[in-house]
Amino acid sequence: QVQLVESGGGLVQPGGSLTLSCSASINIYSIHTMAWYRQGPGKQRSFVAASRSDGSTSYSDSVKARFTISRDNAQRRVYLVMNDLKPEDTAVYFCNADGDFPSPQGLLAGSYWGQGTQVTVSS
């Protein structure tokens, strides 16, 4: 079972910065996609950024100029550097791992989620 643990959330003023991290229980270099999602108050969970095993990255339009996703495979961590934070960025941020994972029955496709970390952008 893959476990993901997010950290780094907190309260920040508009225009400020935060860096989130996601620690995985297994090596992440073999995971197809590591991604960040978020769920704001009264909203559905939405895509934020993704880092794929081929080195490519992608971002939602709302964050692409301000956020950067990166990964440290050796430390089994994925980061989300968030700059110029806005009140609308307030949400619970979730780490996601998608790919094929080992099991007693062989490789199984799966998608795993962390429990989330709260980011609040407010004056």
mmCIF file of N, CA, C and O in Angstrom, residues 1 15 40 43 52 57 64 70 72 83 89 93 95 108 110 113 118:
data_model
loop_
_atom_site.group_PDB
_atom_site.id
_atom_site.type_symbol
_atom_site.label_atom_id
_atom_site.label_comp_id
_atom_site.label_asym_id
_atom_site.label_seq_id
_atom_site.Cartn_x
_atom_site.Cartn_y
_atom_site.Cartn_z
ATOM 1 N N GLN A 1 0.854 -1.178 0.000
ATOM 2 C CA GLN A 1 0.000 0.000 0.000
ATOM 3 C C GLN A 1 0.896 1.235 0.000
ATOM 4 O O GLN A 1 1.771 1.361 0.848
ATOM 5 N N GLY A 15 0.249 37.365 -1.754
ATOM 6 C CA GLY A 15 1.545 37.728 -2.292
ATOM 7 C C GLY A 15 2.697 36.940 -1.711
ATOM 8 O O GLY A 15 3.826 37.017 -2.219
ATOM 9 N N GLY A 40 -10.942 23.706 -2.663
ATOM 10 C CA GLY A 40 -11.284 24.905 -1.931
ATOM 11 C C GLY A 40 -12.632 24.770 -1.254
ATOM 12 O O GLY A 40 -13.384 23.823 -1.506
ATOM 13 N N LYS A 43 -15.987 23.690 -3.077
ATOM 14 C CA LYS A 43 -15.631 23.359 -4.451
ATOM 15 C C LYS A 43 -15.224 21.902 -4.590
ATOM 16 O O LYS A 43 -14.912 21.227 -3.613
ATOM 17 N N ARG A 52 5.500 13.947 -14.419
ATOM 18 C CA ARG A 52 5.488 12.601 -14.957
ATOM 19 C C ARG A 52 6.875 11.998 -14.999
ATOM 20 O O ARG A 52 7.892 12.698 -14.951
ATOM 21 N N THR A 57 6.091 18.166 -17.147
ATOM 22 C CA THR A 57 5.243 18.737 -16.118
ATOM 23 C C THR A 57 4.064 19.437 -16.758
ATOM 24 O O THR A 57 4.104 19.808 -17.932
ATOM 25 N N LYS A 64 -0.148 28.232 -13.412
ATOM 26 C CA LYS A 64 1.040 27.931 -14.206
ATOM 27 C C LYS A 64 2.127 29.005 -14.142
ATOM 28 O O LYS A 64 3.308 28.698 -14.289
ATOM 29 N N SER A 70 8.179 20.015 -8.579
ATOM 30 C CA SER A 70 9.464 19.371 -8.777
ATOM 31 C C SER A 70 9.501 18.095 -7.955
ATOM 32 O O SER A 70 8.664 17.885 -7.073
ATOM 33 N N ASP A 72 12.222 15.102 -6.052
ATOM 34 C CA ASP A 72 13.519 14.610 -5.623
ATOM 35 C C ASP A 72 13.361 13.107 -5.471
ATOM 36 O O ASP A 72 12.890 12.620 -4.447
ATOM 37 N N ASN A 83 4.226 30.643 -5.334
ATOM 38 C CA ASN A 83 4.584 32.047 -5.216
ATOM 39 C C ASN A 83 3.383 32.928 -5.531
ATOM 40 O O ASN A 83 2.447 32.508 -6.208
ATOM 41 N N ASP A 89 -6.381 30.784 -3.767
ATOM 42 C CA ASP A 89 -5.565 29.587 -3.643
ATOM 43 C C ASP A 89 -5.853 28.830 -2.353
ATOM 44 O O ASP A 89 -5.332 27.727 -2.155
ATOM 45 N N TYR A 93 -4.657 20.977 -0.012
ATOM 46 C CA TYR A 93 -3.844 20.487 -1.116
ATOM 47 C C TYR A 93 -3.507 19.020 -0.900
ATOM 48 O O TYR A 93 -3.040 18.627 0.171
ATOM 49 N N CYS A 95 -1.681 15.395 -2.368
ATOM 50 C CA CYS A 95 -0.696 14.742 -3.210
ATOM 51 C C CYS A 95 -1.304 13.476 -3.795
ATOM 52 O O CYS A 95 -2.048 12.761 -3.115
ATOM 53 N N LEU A 108 -0.186 -3.718 -10.218
ATOM 54 C CA LEU A 108 -1.582 -3.322 -10.299
ATOM 55 C C LEU A 108 -1.667 -1.820 -10.499
ATOM 56 O O LEU A 108 -0.945 -1.060 -9.862
ATOM 57 N N GLY A 110 -3.071 1.755 -9.992
ATOM 58 C CA GLY A 110 -3.707 2.369 -8.850
ATOM 59 C C GLY A 110 -3.469 3.861 -8.780
ATOM 60 O O GLY A 110 -2.587 4.397 -9.454
ATOM 61 N N TRP A 113 -3.766 8.698 -2.706
ATOM 62 C CA TRP A 113 -3.903 10.064 -2.237
ATOM 63 C C TRP A 113 -3.374 10.229 -0.826
ATOM 64 O O TRP A 113 -3.507 9.342 0.015
ATOM 65 N N GLN A 118 -3.594 21.931 4.694
ATOM 66 C CA GLN A 118 -4.376 23.152 4.520
ATOM 67 C C GLN A 118 -3.482 24.338 4.184
ATOM 68 O O GLN A 118 -2.479 24.596 4.861
#
